[in-house]
């Protein structure tokens, strides 16, 4: 047998130019890449049957065109009707040796055709394995095998000399075909090389033959090959064991606890829960099979799983009737069991498929096997994926983790007593995605097995649970209700079993209010202590002072000694509370008598009203025990009677519910409003309920409005006399807990007072006085100014004594600006009023009063300034576009010389004002500007600035090389020095400020 991957070629040689190649080098090259191709196919894709390869025996009946074969006879194409044949559809598969197998039809000695839908096999003969393929042998003996042939293949063999008597027709064995297994076998071998017949042997070499055989074998023989064969198909055997395990596992689901009107005692309620605890034997048997298949240790302290479960589920704790949580344990175990069972059929993954499992063959299953969706076919290879093509490679780890979690839960169940807690969780998800219940010992081993994804990412301590000792220290894990719970749709409520129902209900309501949770809590009693209509009048109820003293002493002792049995302490407190309630209801003939007794009336809204369970289920069905409640639902506490008032169990409804009277509810977006706020929408239940608002509980105020079927509270309709007082509400005349306060709006006015401007353009700004007046109590008011000029807001906790606030606006001389200041006044209750002031129009000061003249020096400095040797340079020196004349204007009698600045060496009249050269050919020209001319130039600009420019006055002259200096009045230091070109300076000649 010519297998390939039992020894893999790991190297090959590169060829050189004009190299004489040996057969070893060429074969090494081919073998390397063939091995890589086969390894890629098996390791990166998978092995087994990919698709197709379905078989069917076709009897004497016409079949669809697709099932017919074409044969050639005497040059004509004939369509053969495929009766009495085994039809096998085209398919694809990969052996563990990396062979890609499809059906083929021979075209010539080295080529085949694969483009066809089906092959029909009419003939067979005995097959003898001459290559020693161990997968067909048991103890060295080959099992009986039949080889199938199409009519075309039969004709070719007979024509080639095969004995026709060795062949038989399929119809002869049709009665036993349902017991036959179809096998595709790739017969691989090398033909020995023939000696060369001439001098050229280049085309010779050992021929590598891969001949696909279609074989039939008895199912019994194939089954024995799997278990006793000389070569073991480890992959099929393992995955077939998973199939058989799945088929053998019992189908288990948890029974519901269904309440009805007949449940009227604690014993009947307990019987309902214990009656739903069943399937223990099936669960024990099924999980034991799973643990054995996956080598999971079931260490239960020497007990069998059945005995351990029976002991846990059939009893309760001596100090606590916790049968509810034992029922919950069974639900958790069955959920885990079913999750494992659901994964068993998704283990068709092989990381490194065993090469010897089916290196040259594929089993197709029985002839005519139906490929029904969801049904496995015996003795047929599936496709065993590489992990790179699927996520199912993690399923084995998940199964093992879930099985270990099953054991951890059985060992970690505890009858726990603690305070009430609410933990965010989820419903309709796998158990591992829910919060860990409080009846487990939440230690590190359980955390490691609870949630696969979190454990895989080293975040197992980030599960949520009642018990937080071993959880992460992050506050959002320790106190999850303080953080975002958008991804949670369920609240686990735990710790109330065995607690007096009034205490439990108050605790749950307190937590609900503390964390803003949206659900309701009710109490349902199984039976009344007295017959209806025979309740003892309040007057006849007695309170024993001695009994009260005993209860106080008992409670004090429990607290002082730190008694372990906290439930007993709570029970004593509950009984004491009942006695104190009787005192609260006592009637006295003389109020305010010498004894100093004052009657305190109890708030009826705080009274816990219970309803009989039997009456409740007649009105409202759907109570389910879920160990919590979903948002928007109702959580029901069940207890036996007022005498035996400990909580026995809890149920929930997926909607808000109430007692016999229709529920009323009112929610406000805010608990305070300001007088000028917009009307606030009110949420009420029922939607068509009538809402009323009251001050002091008795005086109704007309602040409720209706619009479009929605109720609104309008603070503007609240009388000034009721501002700052608590407003309460009723819905359908029933009081609700929502309260509201409307606060007074602050009032103030602002007037614009004196406006002060600067003396000249050096100070163009203006200062404005704002006069503020308040018309009501100004204590505690704050004032926030926005002056409208982009400056930061100004906040004042108090006004100046004269009520005047000043602000200076930055202005530009001669430019008018409009400002829109505002004042926001806010009182101590957060109510505010914004007052618009203005608009305020201001124009920057235009007066120019400080100009004393300017001196401008323009020169060429030989050896210093570039381009100074020009003998004909004339410029126009301008201010704000006007030619500057200076103190002594230049007068050209001929009128032909241009410009007012001349730097020439011509000796002509234009050089009359040139000062004697400093050295060589240097020139120097000076213009003195009088005060009057400077002011006239400055007045041409709205902001008092002068733009100086030096421009060429001739057709051609040098620019940018005249060294220019400007001095204010007689100052020794220039305000400008440089080589100007065009507009070179913008200055306020009064202040010296430049732009």
PDB file of N, CA and C in Angstrom, residues 134-189:
ATOM      1  N   UNK A 134      -4.325  -3.172   5.705  1.00  0.00           N
ATOM      2  CA  UNK A 134      -4.669  -3.756   6.996  1.00  0.00           C
ATOM      3  C   UNK A 134      -6.080  -3.415   7.457  1.00  0.00           C
ATOM      4  N   UNK A 135      -6.657  -2.356   6.942  1.00  0.00           N
ATOM      5  CA  UNK A 135      -8.005  -1.968   7.384  1.00  0.00           C
ATOM      6  C   UNK A 135      -9.071  -2.929   6.878  1.00  0.00           C
ATOM      7  N   UNK A 136      -8.706  -3.878   6.008  1.00  0.00           N
ATOM      8  CA  UNK A 136      -9.645  -4.891   5.520  1.00  0.00           C
ATOM      9  C   UNK A 136      -9.352  -6.255   6.141  1.00  0.00           C
ATOM     10  N   UNK A 137      -8.462  -6.306   7.173  1.00  0.00           N
ATOM     11  CA  UNK A 137      -8.032  -7.595   7.716  1.00  0.00           C
ATOM     12  C   UNK A 137      -8.280  -7.674   9.207  1.00  0.00           C
ATOM     13  N   UNK A 138      -8.672  -8.886   9.622  1.00  0.00           N
ATOM     14  CA  UNK A 138      -8.803  -9.203  11.039  1.00  0.00           C
ATOM     15  C   UNK A 138      -7.960 -10.446  11.302  1.00  0.00           C
ATOM     16  N   UNK A 139      -6.951 -10.288  12.151  1.00  0.00           N
ATOM     17  CA  UNK A 139      -6.044 -11.405  12.408  1.00  0.00           C
ATOM     18  C   UNK A 139      -5.355 -11.895  11.157  1.00  0.00           C
ATOM     19  N   UNK A 140      -5.045 -11.010  10.251  1.00  0.00           N
ATOM     20  CA  UNK A 140      -4.354 -11.370   9.007  1.00  0.00           C
ATOM     21  C   UNK A 140      -5.265 -11.868   7.915  1.00  0.00           C
ATOM     22  N   UNK A 141      -6.570 -12.055   8.184  1.00  0.00           N
ATOM     23  CA  UNK A 141      -7.515 -12.560   7.197  1.00  0.00           C
ATOM     24  C   UNK A 141      -8.384 -11.417   6.676  1.00  0.00           C
ATOM     25  N   UNK A 142      -8.504 -11.339   5.343  1.00  0.00           N
ATOM     26  CA  UNK A 142      -9.343 -10.307   4.731  1.00  0.00           C
ATOM     27  C   UNK A 142     -10.817 -10.653   4.908  1.00  0.00           C
ATOM     28  N   UNK A 143     -11.616  -9.634   5.228  1.00  0.00           N
ATOM     29  CA  UNK A 143     -13.060  -9.855   5.292  1.00  0.00           C
ATOM     30  C   UNK A 143     -13.593  -9.979   3.873  1.00  0.00           C
ATOM     31  N   UNK A 144     -14.769 -10.606   3.671  1.00  0.00           N
ATOM     32  CA  UNK A 144     -15.344 -10.727   2.327  1.00  0.00           C
ATOM     33  C   UNK A 144     -15.691  -9.344   1.777  1.00  0.00           C
ATOM     34  N   UNK A 145     -15.245  -9.083   0.547  1.00  0.00           N
ATOM     35  CA  UNK A 145     -15.494  -7.806  -0.110  1.00  0.00           C
ATOM     36  C   UNK A 145     -15.961  -8.050  -1.536  1.00  0.00           C
ATOM     37  N   UNK A 146     -16.905  -7.224  -2.005  1.00  0.00           N
ATOM     38  CA  UNK A 146     -17.382  -7.259  -3.382  1.00  0.00           C
ATOM     39  C   UNK A 146     -17.029  -5.951  -4.048  1.00  0.00           C
ATOM     40  N   UNK A 147     -16.514  -6.038  -5.293  1.00  0.00           N
ATOM     41  CA  UNK A 147     -16.165  -4.838  -6.059  1.00  0.00           C
ATOM     42  C   UNK A 147     -17.262  -4.557  -7.077  1.00  0.00           C
ATOM     43  N   UNK A 148     -17.718  -3.298  -7.169  1.00  0.00           N
ATOM     44  CA  UNK A 148     -18.811  -2.907  -8.054  1.00  0.00           C
ATOM     45  C   UNK A 148     -18.274  -2.320  -9.353  1.00  0.00           C
ATOM     46  N   UNK A 149     -19.064  -2.545 -10.452  1.00  0.00           N
ATOM     47  CA  UNK A 149     -18.680  -2.048 -11.772  1.00  0.00           C
ATOM     48  C   UNK A 149     -19.911  -1.501 -12.483  1.00  0.00           C
ATOM     49  N   UNK A 150     -19.704  -0.447 -13.232  1.00  0.00           N
ATOM     50  CA  UNK A 150     -20.758   0.035 -14.125  1.00  0.00           C
ATOM     51  C   UNK A 150     -20.765  -0.844 -15.372  1.00  0.00           C
ATOM     52  N   UNK A 151     -21.804  -0.698 -16.198  1.00  0.00           N
ATOM     53  CA  UNK A 151     -21.878  -1.470 -17.452  1.00  0.00           C
ATOM     54  C   UNK A 151     -20.695  -1.142 -18.341  1.00  0.00           C
ATOM     55  N   UNK A 152     -20.322   0.112 -18.412  1.00  0.00           N
ATOM     56  CA  UNK A 152     -19.188   0.515 -19.263  1.00  0.00           C
ATOM     57  C   UNK A 152     -17.897  -0.127 -18.778  1.00  0.00           C
ATOM     58  N   UNK A 153     -17.673  -0.098 -17.438  1.00  0.00           N
ATOM     59  CA  UNK A 153     -16.458  -0.695 -16.900  1.00  0.00           C
ATOM     60  C   UNK A 153     -16.446  -2.202 -17.130  1.00  0.00           C
ATOM     61  N   UNK A 154     -17.607  -2.842 -16.988  1.00  0.00           N
ATOM     62  CA  UNK A 154     -17.709  -4.280 -17.233  1.00  0.00           C
ATOM     63  C   UNK A 154     -17.344  -4.604 -18.677  1.00  0.00           C
ATOM     64  N   UNK A 155     -17.890  -3.857 -19.620  1.00  0.00           N
ATOM     65  CA  UNK A 155     -17.605  -4.117 -21.038  1.00  0.00           C
ATOM     66  C   UNK A 155     -16.131  -3.931 -21.338  1.00  0.00           C
ATOM     67  N   UNK A 156     -15.511  -2.906 -20.760  1.00  0.00           N
ATOM     68  CA  UNK A 156     -14.094  -2.668 -21.015  1.00  0.00           C
ATOM     69  C   UNK A 156     -13.235  -3.794 -20.462  1.00  0.00           C
ATOM     70  N   UNK A 157     -13.585  -4.285 -19.258  1.00  0.00           N
ATOM     71  CA  UNK A 157     -12.798  -5.375 -18.666  1.00  0.00           C
ATOM     72  C   UNK A 157     -12.916  -6.664 -19.472  1.00  0.00           C
ATOM     73  N   UNK A 158     -14.149  -6.990 -19.878  1.00  0.00           N
ATOM     74  CA  UNK A 158     -14.341  -8.220 -20.665  1.00  0.00           C
ATOM     75  C   UNK A 158     -13.622  -8.101 -21.999  1.00  0.00           C
ATOM     76  N   UNK A 159     -13.718  -6.896 -22.612  1.00  0.00           N
ATOM     77  CA  UNK A 159     -13.027  -6.685 -23.883  1.00  0.00           C
ATOM     78  C   UNK A 159     -11.524  -6.782 -23.723  1.00  0.00           C
ATOM     79  N   UNK A 160     -11.025  -6.456 -22.497  1.00  0.00           N
ATOM     80  CA  UNK A 160      -9.588  -6.518 -22.242  1.00  0.00           C
ATOM     81  C   UNK A 160      -9.110  -7.888 -21.818  1.00  0.00           C
ATOM     82  N   UNK A 161     -10.017  -8.882 -21.787  1.00  0.00           N
ATOM     83  CA  UNK A 161      -9.599 -10.237 -21.490  1.00  0.00           C
ATOM     84  C   UNK A 161     -10.060 -10.779 -20.166  1.00  0.00           C
ATOM     85  N   UNK A 162     -10.843 -10.009 -19.419  1.00  0.00           N
ATOM     86  CA  UNK A 162     -11.335 -10.510 -18.136  1.00  0.00           C
ATOM     87  C   UNK A 162     -12.365 -11.596 -18.360  1.00  0.00           C
ATOM     88  N   UNK A 163     -12.437 -12.543 -17.413  1.00  0.00           N
ATOM     89  CA  UNK A 163     -13.366 -13.654 -17.514  1.00  0.00           C
ATOM     90  C   UNK A 163     -14.764 -13.162 -17.156  1.00  0.00           C
ATOM     91  N   UNK A 164     -15.692 -13.211 -18.116  1.00  0.00           N
ATOM     92  CA  UNK A 164     -17.062 -12.736 -17.878  1.00  0.00           C
ATOM     93  C   UNK A 164     -17.759 -13.556 -16.805  1.00  0.00           C
ATOM     94  N   UNK A 165     -17.337 -14.810 -16.595  1.00  0.00           N
ATOM     95  CA  UNK A 165     -17.976 -15.649 -15.595  1.00  0.00           C
ATOM     96  C   UNK A 165     -17.697 -15.213 -14.169  1.00  0.00           C
ATOM     97  N   UNK A 166     -16.678 -14.341 -13.967  1.00  0.00           N
ATOM     98  CA  UNK A 166     -16.365 -13.854 -12.619  1.00  0.00           C
ATOM     99  C   UNK A 166     -17.324 -12.749 -12.173  1.00  0.00           C
ATOM    100  N   UNK A 167     -18.103 -12.207 -13.115  1.00  0.00           N
ATOM    101  CA  UNK A 167     -18.978 -11.067 -12.807  1.00  0.00           C
ATOM    102  C   UNK A 167     -20.405 -11.540 -12.614  1.00  0.00           C
ATOM    103  N   UNK A 168     -21.094 -10.913 -11.674  1.00  0.00           N
ATOM    104  CA  UNK A 168     -22.509 -11.184 -11.446  1.00  0.00           C
ATOM    105  C   UNK A 168     -23.259  -9.861 -11.369  1.00  0.00           C
ATOM    106  N   UNK A 169     -24.587  -9.941 -11.553  1.00  0.00           N
ATOM    107  CA  UNK A 169     -25.392  -8.727 -11.532  1.00  0.00           C
ATOM    108  C   UNK A 169     -25.857  -8.417 -10.107  1.00  0.00           C
ATOM    109  N   UNK A 170     -26.001  -7.109  -9.846  1.00  0.00           N
ATOM    110  CA  UNK A 170     -26.400  -6.626  -8.521  1.00  0.00           C
ATOM    111  C   UNK A 170     -27.749  -7.209  -8.099  1.00  0.00           C
ATOM    112  N   UNK A 171     -28.629  -7.396  -9.073  1.00  0.00           N
ATOM    113  CA  UNK A 171     -29.971  -7.856  -8.717  1.00  0.00           C
ATOM    114  C   UNK A 171     -29.945  -9.222  -8.024  1.00  0.00           C
ATOM    115  N   UNK A 172     -28.850  -9.983  -8.213  1.00  0.00           N
ATOM    116  CA  UNK A 172     -28.775 -11.293  -7.574  1.00  0.00           C
ATOM    117  C   UNK A 172     -28.639 -11.197  -6.050  1.00  0.00           C
ATOM    118  N   UNK A 173     -28.173 -10.052  -5.544  1.00  0.00           N
ATOM    119  CA  UNK A 173     -27.990  -9.912  -4.085  1.00  0.00           C
ATOM    120  C   UNK A 173     -28.853  -8.782  -3.513  1.00  0.00           C
ATOM    121  N   UNK A 174     -29.899  -8.406  -4.279  1.00  0.00           N
ATOM    122  CA  UNK A 174     -30.680  -7.252  -3.820  1.00  0.00           C
ATOM    123  C   UNK A 174     -31.351  -7.504  -2.466  1.00  0.00           C
ATOM    124  N   UNK A 175     -31.634  -8.740  -2.132  1.00  0.00           N
ATOM    125  CA  UNK A 175     -32.311  -9.012  -0.856  1.00  0.00           C
ATOM    126  C   UNK A 175     -31.409  -8.742   0.345  1.00  0.00           C
ATOM    127  N   UNK A 176     -30.096  -8.733   0.151  1.00  0.00           N
ATOM    128  CA  UNK A 176     -29.176  -8.509   1.277  1.00  0.00           C
ATOM    129  C   UNK A 176     -28.487  -7.151   1.222  1.00  0.00           C
ATOM    130  N   UNK A 177     -28.930  -6.306   0.272  1.00  0.00           N
ATOM    131  CA  UNK A 177     -28.224  -5.036   0.111  1.00  0.00           C
ATOM    132  C   UNK A 177     -28.388  -4.115   1.318  1.00  0.00           C
ATOM    133  N   UNK A 178     -29.527  -4.230   2.012  1.00  0.00           N
ATOM    134  CA  UNK A 178     -29.713  -3.330   3.166  1.00  0.00           C
ATOM    135  C   UNK A 178     -28.747  -3.652   4.301  1.00  0.00           C
ATOM    136  N   UNK A 179     -28.023  -4.765   4.180  1.00  0.00           N
ATOM    137  CA  UNK A 179     -27.028  -5.137   5.181  1.00  0.00           C
ATOM    138  C   UNK A 179     -25.608  -4.914   4.663  1.00  0.00           C
ATOM    139  N   UNK A 180     -25.505  -4.240   3.496  1.00  0.00           N
ATOM    140  CA  UNK A 180     -24.200  -4.018   2.877  1.00  0.00           C
ATOM    141  C   UNK A 180     -23.746  -2.579   3.121  1.00  0.00           C
ATOM    142  N   UNK A 181     -22.453  -2.437   3.387  1.00  0.00           N
ATOM    143  CA  UNK A 181     -21.836  -1.125   3.592  1.00  0.00           C
ATOM    144  C   UNK A 181     -21.007  -0.791   2.362  1.00  0.00           C
ATOM    145  N   UNK A 182     -21.180   0.436   1.860  1.00  0.00           N
ATOM    146  CA  UNK A 182     -20.428   0.886   0.688  1.00  0.00           C
ATOM    147  C   UNK A 182     -19.114   1.492   1.176  1.00  0.00           C
ATOM    148  N   UNK A 183     -18.016   1.074   0.519  1.00  0.00           N
ATOM    149  CA  UNK A 183     -16.687   1.575   0.868  1.00  0.00           C
ATOM    150  C   UNK A 183     -16.008   2.068  -0.399  1.00  0.00           C
ATOM    151  N   UNK A 184     -15.481   3.294  -0.353  1.00  0.00           N
ATOM    152  CA  UNK A 184     -14.631   3.788  -1.438  1.00  0.00           C
ATOM    153  C   UNK A 184     -13.184   3.546  -1.020  1.00  0.00           C
ATOM    154  N   UNK A 185     -12.461   2.816  -1.867  1.00  0.00           N
ATOM    155  CA  UNK A 185     -11.093   2.421  -1.532  1.00  0.00           C
ATOM    156  C   UNK A 185     -10.167   2.876  -2.653  1.00  0.00           C
ATOM    157  N   UNK A 186      -9.173   3.702  -2.299  1.00  0.00           N
ATOM    158  CA  UNK A 186      -8.205   4.192  -3.272  1.00  0.00           C
ATOM    159  C   UNK A 186      -7.006   3.251  -3.254  1.00  0.00           C
ATOM    160  N   UNK A 187      -7.000   2.339  -4.217  1.00  0.00           N
ATOM    161  CA  UNK A 187      -5.924   1.352  -4.305  1.00  0.00           C
ATOM    162  C   UNK A 187      -4.689   2.046  -4.870  1.00  0.00           C
ATOM    163  N   UNK A 188      -3.681   2.271  -4.031  1.00  0.00           N
ATOM    164  CA  UNK A 188      -2.497   3.036  -4.427  1.00  0.00           C
ATOM    165  C   UNK A 188      -1.278   2.128  -4.404  1.00  0.00           C
ATOM    166  N   UNK A 189      -0.548   2.144  -5.528  1.00  0.00           N
ATOM    167  CA  UNK A 189       0.656   1.304  -5.615  1.00  0.00           C
ATOM    168  C   UNK A 189       1.523   1.838  -6.738  1.00  0.00           C
TER     169      UNK A 189
END
